[in-house]
mmCIF file of C-alpha atoms in Angstrom:
data_model
loop_
_atom_site.group_PDB
_atom_site.id
_atom_site.type_symbol
_atom_site.label_atom_id
_atom_site.label_comp_id
_atom_site.label_asym_id
_atom_site.label_seq_id
_atom_site.Cartn_x
_atom_site.Cartn_y
_atom_site.Cartn_z
ATOM 1 C CA UNK A 1 0.000 0.000 0.000
ATOM 2 C CA UNK A 2 1.678 3.195 -1.192
ATOM 3 C CA UNK A 3 0.626 6.400 0.631
ATOM 4 C CA UNK A 4 1.237 10.054 -0.251
ATOM 5 C CA UNK A 5 0.850 12.810 2.353
ATOM 6 C CA UNK A 6 0.199 16.250 0.841
ATOM 7 C CA UNK A 7 0.077 19.652 2.570
ATOM 8 C CA UNK A 8 -0.560 23.148 1.144
ATOM 9 C CA UNK A 9 2.830 24.601 2.073
ATOM 10 C CA UNK A 10 5.341 23.939 4.832
ATOM 11 C CA UNK A 11 6.546 27.488 5.472
ATOM 12 C CA UNK A 12 5.154 28.036 8.975
ATOM 13 C CA UNK A 13 4.067 26.135 12.067
ATOM 14 C CA UNK A 14 0.381 26.555 12.828
ATOM 15 C CA UNK A 15 -2.470 24.271 13.807
ATOM 16 C CA UNK A 16 -2.814 22.763 10.334
ATOM 17 C CA UNK A 17 0.905 22.008 10.226
ATOM 18 C CA UNK A 18 0.778 20.348 13.654
ATOM 19 C CA UNK A 19 -1.948 18.014 12.388
ATOM 20 C CA UNK A 20 0.124 17.235 9.296
ATOM 21 C CA UNK A 21 3.084 16.496 11.571
ATOM 22 C CA UNK A 22 0.961 13.905 13.376
ATOM 23 C CA UNK A 23 0.051 12.309 10.050
ATOM 24 C CA UNK A 24 3.728 12.168 9.084
ATOM 25 C CA UNK A 25 4.615 10.445 12.344
ATOM 26 C CA UNK A 26 1.706 8.023 12.035
ATOM 27 C CA UNK A 27 2.673 6.968 8.514
ATOM 28 C CA UNK A 28 6.497 6.926 8.546
ATOM 29 C CA UNK A 29 6.734 5.095 5.209
ATOM 30 C CA UNK A 30 4.529 7.583 3.354
ATOM 31 C CA UNK A 31 6.019 10.060 0.892
ATOM 32 C CA UNK A 32 5.589 13.759 1.678
ATOM 33 C CA UNK A 33 4.546 16.389 -0.862
ATOM 34 C CA UNK A 34 3.997 20.133 -0.566
ATOM 35 C CA UNK A 35 4.209 23.228 -2.746
ATOM 36 C CA UNK A 36 6.919 25.060 -0.744
ATOM 37 C CA UNK A 37 9.182 23.904 2.061
ATOM 38 C CA UNK A 38 11.225 25.922 4.563
ATOM 39 C CA UNK A 39 12.868 23.488 6.964
ATOM 40 C CA UNK A 40 13.773 26.189 9.490
ATOM 41 C CA UNK A 41 10.240 27.559 9.926
ATOM 42 C CA UNK A 42 7.967 24.552 9.946
ATOM 43 C CA UNK A 43 7.364 21.109 11.425
ATOM 44 C CA UNK A 44 10.103 18.575 12.007
ATOM 45 C CA UNK A 45 9.913 15.634 9.593
ATOM 46 C CA UNK A 46 13.347 14.318 10.473
ATOM 47 C CA UNK A 47 15.452 13.122 7.562
ATOM 48 C CA UNK A 48 12.500 12.337 5.310
ATOM 49 C CA UNK A 49 12.496 13.754 1.806
ATOM 50 C CA UNK A 50 9.957 16.525 1.220
ATOM 51 C CA UNK A 51 8.905 16.642 -2.434
ATOM 52 C CA UNK A 52 8.032 20.143 -3.633
ATOM 53 C CA UNK A 53 6.579 21.771 -6.750
ATOM 54 C CA UNK A 54 8.072 24.156 -9.319
ATOM 55 C CA UNK A 55 7.213 26.996 -6.909
ATOM 56 C CA UNK A 56 10.195 26.016 -4.757
ATOM 57 C CA UNK A 57 12.491 27.342 -7.505
ATOM 58 C CA UNK A 58 11.008 30.863 -7.422
ATOM 59 C CA UNK A 59 13.340 33.167 -5.413
ATOM 60 C CA UNK A 60 11.685 34.361 -2.215
ATOM 61 C CA UNK A 61 8.578 32.200 -2.723
ATOM 62 C CA UNK A 62 8.780 30.551 0.714
ATOM 63 C CA UNK A 63 8.950 33.952 2.423
ATOM 64 C CA UNK A 64 6.238 35.618 0.318
ATOM 65 C CA UNK A 65 4.130 32.501 -0.200
ATOM 66 C CA UNK A 66 0.807 34.381 -0.034
ATOM 67 C CA UNK A 67 1.693 36.610 -2.994
ATOM 68 C CA UNK A 68 1.809 33.721 -5.467
ATOM 69 C CA UNK A 69 -1.678 32.377 -4.663
ATOM 70 C CA UNK A 70 -2.812 31.975 -8.311
ATOM 71 C CA UNK A 71 0.096 29.603 -8.996
ATOM 72 C CA UNK A 72 -0.711 26.977 -6.374
ATOM 73 C CA UNK A 73 -3.485 25.151 -8.197
ATOM 74 C CA UNK A 74 -1.391 24.494 -11.326
ATOM 75 C CA UNK A 75 1.539 23.543 -9.098
ATOM 76 C CA UNK A 76 -0.447 20.833 -7.314
ATOM 77 C CA UNK A 77 -2.039 19.641 -10.562
ATOM 78 C CA UNK A 78 1.471 19.119 -11.931
ATOM 79 C CA UNK A 79 2.462 16.698 -9.161
ATOM 80 C CA UNK A 80 2.684 13.111 -10.358
ATOM 81 C CA UNK A 81 0.934 10.923 -7.765
ATOM 82 C CA UNK A 82 -0.121 8.129 -10.103
ATOM 83 C CA UNK A 83 1.872 5.509 -8.176
ATOM 84 C CA UNK A 84 -0.031 6.055 -4.923
ATOM 85 C CA UNK A 85 -2.942 3.947 -3.698
ATOM 86 C CA UNK A 86 -3.978 6.398 -0.963
ATOM 87 C CA UNK A 87 -3.546 10.163 -0.942
ATOM 88 C CA UNK A 88 -4.090 11.968 2.356
ATOM 89 C CA UNK A 89 -4.160 15.718 1.859
ATOM 90 C CA UNK A 90 -4.072 18.351 4.594
ATOM 91 C CA UNK A 91 -5.545 21.538 3.226
ATOM 92 C CA UNK A 92 -7.053 24.922 3.872
ATOM 93 C CA UNK A 93 -6.761 25.831 0.214
ATOM 94 C CA UNK A 94 -4.800 24.097 -2.544
ATOM 95 C CA UNK A 95 -3.588 20.574 -1.742
ATOM 96 C CA UNK A 96 -7.027 19.089 -2.387
ATOM 97 C CA UNK A 97 -6.395 19.724 -6.111
ATOM 98 C CA UNK A 98 -3.901 16.883 -6.577
ATOM 99 C CA UNK A 99 -4.701 14.217 -9.175
ATOM 100 C CA UNK A 100 -4.945 10.499 -8.441
ATOM 101 C CA UNK A 101 -5.392 7.246 -10.323
ATOM 102 C CA UNK A 102 -9.031 6.294 -10.953
ATOM 103 C CA UNK A 103 -8.749 3.325 -8.581
ATOM 104 C CA UNK A 104 -6.867 5.234 -5.851
ATOM 105 C CA UNK A 105 -8.467 7.037 -2.913
ATOM 106 C CA UNK A 106 -8.055 10.638 -1.803
ATOM 107 C CA UNK A 107 -9.006 11.651 1.734
ATOM 108 C CA UNK A 108 -8.763 15.365 2.536
ATOM 109 C CA UNK A 109 -8.319 16.717 6.049
ATOM 110 C CA UNK A 110 -9.939 20.066 5.288
ATOM 111 C CA UNK A 111 -9.087 22.573 8.001
ATOM 112 C CA UNK A 112 -11.344 25.096 6.299
ATOM 113 C CA UNK A 113 -12.630 26.117 2.902
ATOM 114 C CA UNK A 114 -10.247 28.506 1.138
ATOM 115 C CA UNK A 115 -10.786 31.479 3.438
ATOM 116 C CA UNK A 116 -9.235 34.226 1.355
ATOM 117 C CA UNK A 117 -11.573 33.295 -1.513
ATOM 118 C CA UNK A 118 -14.816 32.684 0.377
ATOM 119 C CA UNK A 119 -14.457 35.097 3.301
ATOM 120 C CA UNK A 120 -12.302 37.702 1.587
ATOM 121 C CA UNK A 121 -13.316 40.738 3.644
ATOM 122 C CA UNK A 122 -12.499 39.053 6.954
ATOM 123 C CA UNK A 123 -9.263 37.562 5.666
ATOM 124 C CA UNK A 124 -7.882 40.762 4.136
ATOM 125 C CA UNK A 125 -8.783 42.761 7.246
ATOM 126 C CA UNK A 126 -5.617 41.336 8.807
ATOM 127 C CA UNK A 127 -3.559 42.687 5.879
ATOM 128 C CA UNK A 128 -4.524 46.348 5.796
ATOM 129 C CA UNK A 129 -2.224 47.398 2.940
ATOM 130 C CA UNK A 130 -3.959 45.018 0.558
ATOM 131 C CA UNK A 131 -7.168 47.022 0.602
ATOM 132 C CA UNK A 132 -5.603 49.454 -1.863
ATOM 133 C CA UNK A 133 -5.499 46.649 -4.420
ATOM 134 C CA UNK A 134 -8.994 45.351 -3.658
ATOM 135 C CA UNK A 135 -10.513 45.831 -7.157
ATOM 136 C CA UNK A 136 -7.696 43.911 -8.859
ATOM 137 C CA UNK A 137 -7.644 41.253 -6.141
ATOM 138 C CA UNK A 138 -11.377 40.691 -6.473
ATOM 139 C CA UNK A 139 -11.083 40.077 -10.226
ATOM 140 C CA UNK A 140 -8.377 37.486 -9.625
ATOM 141 C CA UNK A 141 -10.332 35.890 -6.791
ATOM 142 C CA UNK A 142 -13.457 35.538 -8.942
ATOM 143 C CA UNK A 143 -11.481 33.364 -11.333
ATOM 144 C CA UNK A 144 -9.845 31.446 -8.503
ATOM 145 C CA UNK A 145 -13.204 30.681 -6.871
ATOM 146 C CA UNK A 146 -14.295 28.848 -10.016
ATOM 147 C CA UNK A 147 -11.082 26.829 -9.993
ATOM 148 C CA UNK A 148 -11.410 26.137 -6.273
ATOM 149 C CA UNK A 149 -14.944 24.791 -6.757
ATOM 150 C CA UNK A 150 -13.774 22.586 -9.613
ATOM 151 C CA UNK A 151 -10.888 21.031 -7.698
ATOM 152 C CA UNK A 152 -12.899 20.714 -4.495
ATOM 153 C CA UNK A 153 -14.560 17.742 -6.171
ATOM 154 C CA UNK A 154 -11.288 15.776 -6.372
ATOM 155 C CA UNK A 155 -11.235 14.226 -2.848
ATOM 156 C CA UNK A 156 -13.304 11.091 -2.301
ATOM 157 C CA UNK A 157 -13.878 12.023 1.328
ATOM 158 C CA UNK A 158 -13.575 15.141 3.452
ATOM 159 C CA UNK A 159 -12.701 15.062 7.151
ATOM 160 C CA UNK A 160 -13.435 18.327 8.975
ATOM 161 C CA UNK A 161 -12.050 19.374 12.343
ATOM 162 C CA UNK A 162 -15.367 20.782 13.575
ATOM 163 C CA UNK A 163 -19.063 20.951 12.794
ATOM 164 C CA UNK A 164 -18.845 24.551 11.587
ATOM 165 C CA UNK A 165 -16.141 23.656 9.050
ATOM 166 C CA UNK A 166 -18.157 20.634 7.897
ATOM 167 C CA UNK A 167 -21.113 22.933 7.224
ATOM 168 C CA UNK A 168 -18.921 25.284 5.178
ATOM 169 C CA UNK A 169 -17.597 22.380 3.103
ATOM 170 C CA UNK A 170 -21.164 21.263 2.413
ATOM 171 C CA UNK A 171 -22.482 24.764 1.698
ATOM 172 C CA UNK A 172 -19.649 25.934 -0.563
ATOM 173 C CA UNK A 173 -18.207 22.768 -2.106
ATOM 174 C CA UNK A 174 -21.393 20.699 -2.006
ATOM 175 C CA UNK A 175 -19.521 17.802 -0.391
ATOM 176 C CA UNK A 176 -20.398 16.030 2.868
ATOM 177 C CA UNK A 177 -17.710 15.911 5.533
ATOM 178 C CA UNK A 178 -17.159 13.660 8.517
ATOM 179 C CA UNK A 179 -16.271 15.545 11.709
ATOM 180 C CA UNK A 180 -13.229 14.283 13.598
ATOM 181 C CA UNK A 181 -11.962 16.758 16.183
ATOM 182 C CA UNK A 182 -8.215 17.209 15.930
ATOM 183 C CA UNK A 183 -6.061 15.968 18.808
ATOM 184 C CA UNK A 184 -3.397 17.319 21.087
ATOM 185 C CA UNK A 185 -0.483 15.479 22.635
ATOM 186 C CA UNK A 186 -1.989 15.142 26.120
ATOM 187 C CA UNK A 187 1.414 14.144 27.523
ATOM 188 C CA UNK A 188 2.586 17.718 26.878
ATOM 189 C CA UNK A 189 0.222 19.053 29.549
ATOM 190 C CA UNK A 190 0.333 18.499 33.284
ATOM 191 C CA UNK A 191 -2.690 18.098 35.531
ATOM 192 C CA UNK A 192 -3.157 20.189 38.640
ATOM 193 C CA UNK A 193 -6.189 20.334 40.916
ATOM 194 C CA UNK A 194 -4.684 23.300 42.758
ATOM 195 C CA UNK A 195 -5.397 26.586 41.023
ATOM 196 C CA UNK A 196 -3.748 29.955 41.608
ATOM 197 C CA UNK A 197 -5.556 33.286 41.738
ATOM 198 C CA UNK A 198 -5.174 34.255 38.101
ATOM 199 C CA UNK A 199 -6.950 33.798 34.793
ATOM 200 C CA UNK A 200 -5.120 33.164 31.539
ATOM 201 C CA UNK A 201 -5.514 34.193 27.914
ATOM 202 C CA UNK A 202 -3.109 32.544 25.477
ATOM 203 C CA UNK A 203 -3.347 33.856 21.924
ATOM 204 C CA UNK A 204 -1.567 35.654 19.134
ATOM 205 C CA UNK A 205 -2.308 39.365 19.433
ATOM 206 C CA UNK A 206 -4.316 39.930 16.277
ATOM 207 C CA UNK A 207 -7.742 41.508 16.029
ATOM 208 C CA UNK A 208 -9.983 38.475 15.555
ATOM 209 C CA UNK A 209 -8.749 36.927 18.806
ATOM 210 C CA UNK A 210 -10.737 39.719 20.565
ATOM 211 C CA UNK A 211 -8.315 40.170 23.428
ATOM 212 C CA UNK A 212 -9.727 43.691 23.707
ATOM 213 C CA UNK A 213 -12.966 42.195 25.065
ATOM 214 C CA UNK A 214 -11.060 40.192 27.668
ATOM 215 C CA UNK A 215 -9.031 43.203 28.776
ATOM 216 C CA UNK A 216 -12.105 45.403 29.164
ATOM 217 C CA UNK A 217 -13.895 42.724 31.196
ATOM 218 C CA UNK A 218 -10.959 42.287 33.571
ATOM 219 C CA UNK A 219 -10.434 46.044 33.862
ATOM 220 C CA UNK A 220 -13.941 46.187 35.279
ATOM 221 C CA UNK A 221 -13.666 43.089 37.507
ATOM 222 C CA UNK A 222 -10.183 43.876 38.820
ATOM 223 C CA UNK A 223 -9.221 40.188 38.823
ATOM 224 C CA UNK A 224 -5.703 39.136 37.928
ATOM 225 C CA UNK A 225 -5.266 38.278 34.238
ATOM 226 C CA UNK A 226 -2.133 36.953 32.535
ATOM 227 C CA UNK A 227 -1.840 37.170 28.750
ATOM 228 C CA UNK A 228 0.744 35.086 26.888
ATOM 229 C CA UNK A 229 1.601 35.588 23.243
ATOM 230 C CA UNK A 230 2.663 38.447 21.013
ATOM 231 C CA UNK A 231 1.628 40.054 17.758
ATOM 232 C CA UNK A 232 0.910 43.349 15.998
ATOM 233 C CA UNK A 233 -1.850 44.381 18.415
ATOM 234 C CA UNK A 234 0.349 44.120 21.518
ATOM 235 C CA UNK A 235 1.100 47.807 22.148
ATOM 236 C CA UNK A 236 -2.491 48.887 21.504
ATOM 237 C CA UNK A 237 -3.796 46.254 23.924
ATOM 238 C CA UNK A 238 -1.238 47.173 26.580
ATOM 239 C CA UNK A 239 -2.394 50.779 26.439
ATOM 240 C CA UNK A 240 -5.928 49.669 27.382
ATOM 241 C CA UNK A 241 -4.988 47.440 30.324
ATOM 242 C CA UNK A 242 -5.004 48.326 34.030
ATOM 243 C CA UNK A 243 -2.487 47.126 36.621
ATOM 244 C CA UNK A 244 -4.281 43.819 37.297
ATOM 245 C CA UNK A 245 -3.393 42.639 33.767
ATOM 246 C CA UNK A 246 0.103 41.345 32.952
ATOM 247 C CA UNK A 247 1.498 40.748 29.449
ATOM 248 C CA UNK A 248 3.971 37.865 29.356
ATOM 249 C CA UNK A 249 4.922 37.934 25.683
ATOM 250 C CA UNK A 250 6.090 34.716 24.089
ATOM 251 C CA UNK A 251 6.666 32.036 26.754
ATOM 252 C CA UNK A 252 8.513 28.713 26.661
ATOM 253 C CA UNK A 253 6.635 25.433 26.361
ATOM 254 C CA UNK A 254 7.504 24.619 29.981
ATOM 255 C CA UNK A 255 6.160 27.953 31.225
ATOM 256 C CA UNK A 256 3.037 27.631 29.088
ATOM 257 C CA UNK A 257 2.398 24.158 30.490
ATOM 258 C CA UNK A 258 2.639 25.484 34.048
ATOM 259 C CA UNK A 259 0.420 28.487 33.305
ATOM 260 C CA UNK A 260 -2.311 26.279 31.860
ATOM 261 C CA UNK A 261 -2.299 23.885 34.819
ATOM 262 C CA UNK A 262 -2.484 26.556 37.539
ATOM 263 C CA UNK A 263 -4.962 29.031 35.992
ATOM 264 C CA UNK A 264 -8.443 29.306 37.473
ATOM 265 C CA UNK A 265 -9.778 29.380 33.913
ATOM 266 C CA UNK A 266 -8.469 29.952 30.400
ATOM 267 C CA UNK A 267 -10.352 32.671 28.489
ATOM 268 C CA UNK A 268 -11.130 32.434 24.743
ATOM 269 C CA UNK A 269 -13.043 35.312 23.127
ATOM 270 C CA UNK A 270 -12.463 34.532 19.431
ATOM 271 C CA UNK A 271 -14.777 32.781 17.023
ATOM 272 C CA UNK A 272 -12.544 29.837 16.132
ATOM 273 C CA UNK A 273 -13.172 27.253 13.446
ATOM 274 C CA UNK A 274 -11.857 24.686 15.911
ATOM 275 C CA UNK A 275 -9.314 25.959 18.432
ATOM 276 C CA UNK A 276 -6.729 23.876 20.278
ATOM 277 C CA UNK A 277 -6.358 26.187 23.305
ATOM 278 C CA UNK A 278 -9.634 25.087 25.001
ATOM 279 C CA UNK A 279 -8.643 21.429 24.628
ATOM 280 C CA UNK A 280 -5.145 22.149 25.937
ATOM 281 C CA UNK A 281 -6.664 23.879 28.962
ATOM 282 C CA UNK A 282 -8.910 20.886 29.652
ATOM 283 C CA UNK A 283 -5.918 18.530 29.349
ATOM 284 C CA UNK A 284 -4.414 20.542 32.218
ATOM 285 C CA UNK A 285 -7.575 20.100 34.291
ATOM 286 C CA UNK A 286 -8.527 23.732 33.727
ATOM 287 C CA UNK A 287 -12.017 24.972 32.761
ATOM 288 C CA UNK A 288 -12.568 27.336 29.842
ATOM 289 C CA UNK A 289 -14.591 30.544 29.598
ATOM 290 C CA UNK A 290 -15.320 30.840 25.873
ATOM 291 C CA UNK A 291 -17.418 32.670 23.324
ATOM 292 C CA UNK A 292 -20.122 30.100 22.633
ATOM 293 C CA UNK A 293 -19.817 29.689 18.874
ATOM 294 C CA UNK A 294 -17.655 27.758 16.434
ATOM 295 C CA UNK A 295 -15.342 24.946 17.429
ATOM 296 C CA UNK A 296 -15.815 25.190 21.198
ATOM 297 C CA UNK A 297 -19.341 23.829 20.751
ATOM 298 C CA UNK A 298 -17.692 20.554 19.677
ATOM 299 C CA UNK A 299 -15.080 20.455 22.437
ATOM 300 C CA UNK A 300 -16.658 21.959 25.559
ATOM 301 C CA UNK A 301 -19.554 20.984 27.817
ATOM 302 C CA UNK A 302 -21.206 23.982 29.456
ATOM 303 C CA UNK A 303 -21.022 23.715 33.243
ATOM 304 C CA UNK A 304 -18.744 20.652 33.108
ATOM 305 C CA UNK A 305 -15.581 21.714 31.256
ATOM 306 C CA UNK A 306 -16.320 25.398 30.789
ATOM 307 C CA UNK A 307 -18.810 28.244 30.526
ATOM 308 C CA UNK A 308 -20.019 29.909 27.311
ATOM 309 C CA UNK A 309 -20.797 33.583 26.879
ATOM 310 C CA UNK A 310 -23.362 34.527 24.250
ATOM 311 C CA UNK A 311 -22.024 37.759 22.754
ATOM 312 C CA UNK A 312 -18.546 39.079 22.018
ATOM 313 C CA UNK A 313 -18.877 41.912 24.520
ATOM 314 C CA UNK A 314 -17.127 42.646 27.839
ATOM 315 C CA UNK A 315 -20.479 42.536 29.630
ATOM 316 C CA UNK A 316 -21.356 39.076 28.334
ATOM 317 C CA UNK A 317 -17.894 37.781 29.257
ATOM 318 C CA UNK A 318 -18.198 39.265 32.755
ATOM 319 C CA UNK A 319 -21.423 37.336 33.354
ATOM 320 C CA UNK A 320 -19.750 34.106 32.248
ATOM 321 C CA UNK A 321 -16.755 34.752 34.499
ATOM 322 C CA UNK A 322 -19.035 35.306 37.469
ATOM 323 C CA UNK A 323 -20.934 32.120 36.619
ATOM 324 C CA UNK A 324 -17.689 30.175 36.389
ATOM 325 C CA UNK A 325 -16.557 31.587 39.720
ATOM 326 C CA UNK A 326 -19.593 29.976 41.368
ATOM 327 C CA UNK A 327 -19.054 26.452 39.963
ATOM 328 C CA UNK A 328 -17.310 23.747 41.995
ATOM 329 C CA UNK A 329 -15.227 22.351 39.146
ATOM 330 C CA UNK A 330 -14.236 18.692 39.019
ATOM 331 C CA UNK A 331 -10.733 19.197 37.648
ATOM 332 C CA UNK A 332 -10.054 15.459 37.256
ATOM 333 C CA UNK A 333 -13.162 15.038 35.115
ATOM 334 C CA UNK A 334 -12.109 17.996 32.972
ATOM 335 C CA UNK A 335 -8.748 16.316 32.342
ATOM 336 C CA UNK A 336 -10.429 12.986 31.635
ATOM 337 C CA UNK A 337 -12.727 14.651 29.091
ATOM 338 C CA UNK A 338 -9.702 15.863 27.110
ATOM 339 C CA UNK A 339 -7.764 12.604 27.306
ATOM 340 C CA UNK A 340 -10.757 10.469 26.329
ATOM 341 C CA UNK A 341 -11.905 12.572 23.398
ATOM 342 C CA UNK A 342 -8.919 14.500 22.069
ATOM 343 C CA UNK A 343 -5.838 12.327 22.473
ATOM 344 C CA UNK A 344 -3.873 11.091 19.474
ATOM 345 C CA UNK A 345 -5.086 7.572 20.244
ATOM 346 C CA UNK A 346 -8.729 8.638 20.067
ATOM 347 C CA UNK A 347 -8.092 10.660 16.906
ATOM 348 C CA UNK A 348 -6.357 7.943 14.916
ATOM 349 C CA UNK A 349 -8.813 5.332 16.131
ATOM 350 C CA UNK A 350 -11.591 7.311 14.429
ATOM 351 C CA UNK A 351 -9.550 8.250 11.362
ATOM 352 C CA UNK A 352 -8.365 4.757 10.559
ATOM 353 C CA UNK A 353 -11.830 3.314 10.980
ATOM 354 C CA UNK A 354 -13.062 5.887 8.453
ATOM 355 C CA UNK A 355 -10.228 5.036 6.046
ATOM 356 C CA UNK A 356 -10.992 1.329 6.212
ATOM 357 C CA UNK A 357 -14.718 1.837 5.729
ATOM 358 C CA UNK A 358 -14.476 4.294 2.846
ATOM 359 C CA UNK A 359 -11.597 2.772 0.902
ATOM 360 C CA UNK A 360 -12.124 -0.927 1.559
ATOM 361 C CA UNK A 361 -8.540 -1.215 2.731
ATOM 362 C CA UNK A 362 -7.461 -4.009 5.000
ATOM 363 C CA UNK A 363 -6.510 -3.159 8.570
ATOM 364 C CA UNK A 364 -2.973 -4.364 7.991
ATOM 365 C CA UNK A 365 -1.988 -1.236 6.003
ATOM 366 C CA UNK A 366 -2.133 0.775 9.221
#
């Protein structure tokens, strides 16, 4: 059984890349394909060969990978994967376009539909300078949307990381998707049933994370809040915060692990497609106070592992914080919830059952 693992581009290390890293570890004999590869800035695949496309030869492409968006579809179409019996793609945009043999199977881990094409206004909001080129960009994107729809039909099966992403795949691509929540390495988090007198927000400081809401809520409450992470919004957010709020910047994995285990709650104010932070908090035995939409609806149980707030406002968050303050949390059950449902073992148990059922492959290939 010959397997190809395909990812959009390996030029950074985000949530999608961490999932692809798990797939690479799970299938050590599989061949790896991507459009662009920067070994220094992405996941560790050891000494394995990473096969790239013609884009790798373009000077500066790995650094400015977003600027060559129209070239990715032809790059993936040019890959020769005819020798492979199973193609597993990991994609938020382009990798789903690869071609296979008629008798082969293509399973796509779709982290989202192509956001910059289908939610352009939200996506470009993070790149303010691009608004000056909006008319030209829109013309290009109109053409790319047609191509994206065409190649979205290539996979035999979609696996989505959350219910909200599955609905987008169905609504935009017209393809059903099976929901399998992505895992974390639960061994990377330590359990503590003793909590310190602080709350924690752990996020990159960009606008959609809505750290401004969290800061305003804690300014009013006066409770101690620690914020880990950095980003372009950092100075603006600092200027809004009172003395009970401390900015930690980027922290080490060891420090992050300790912060998660000792926090009274971890606060998430963003609308996330999935979101690993709430699961990581639970793996530490820590409840989550989260905006009740998107991926958290798949991962959290209100009153058991966390509390939802209904609107992205400081007032709504304050009410949820006060509600959480009055709950006698069972920290061991919170940890057990994460280990049972979001470990690598649970994840691959579901994935490999799906692969066997949809492709007719014998259990021995895994």
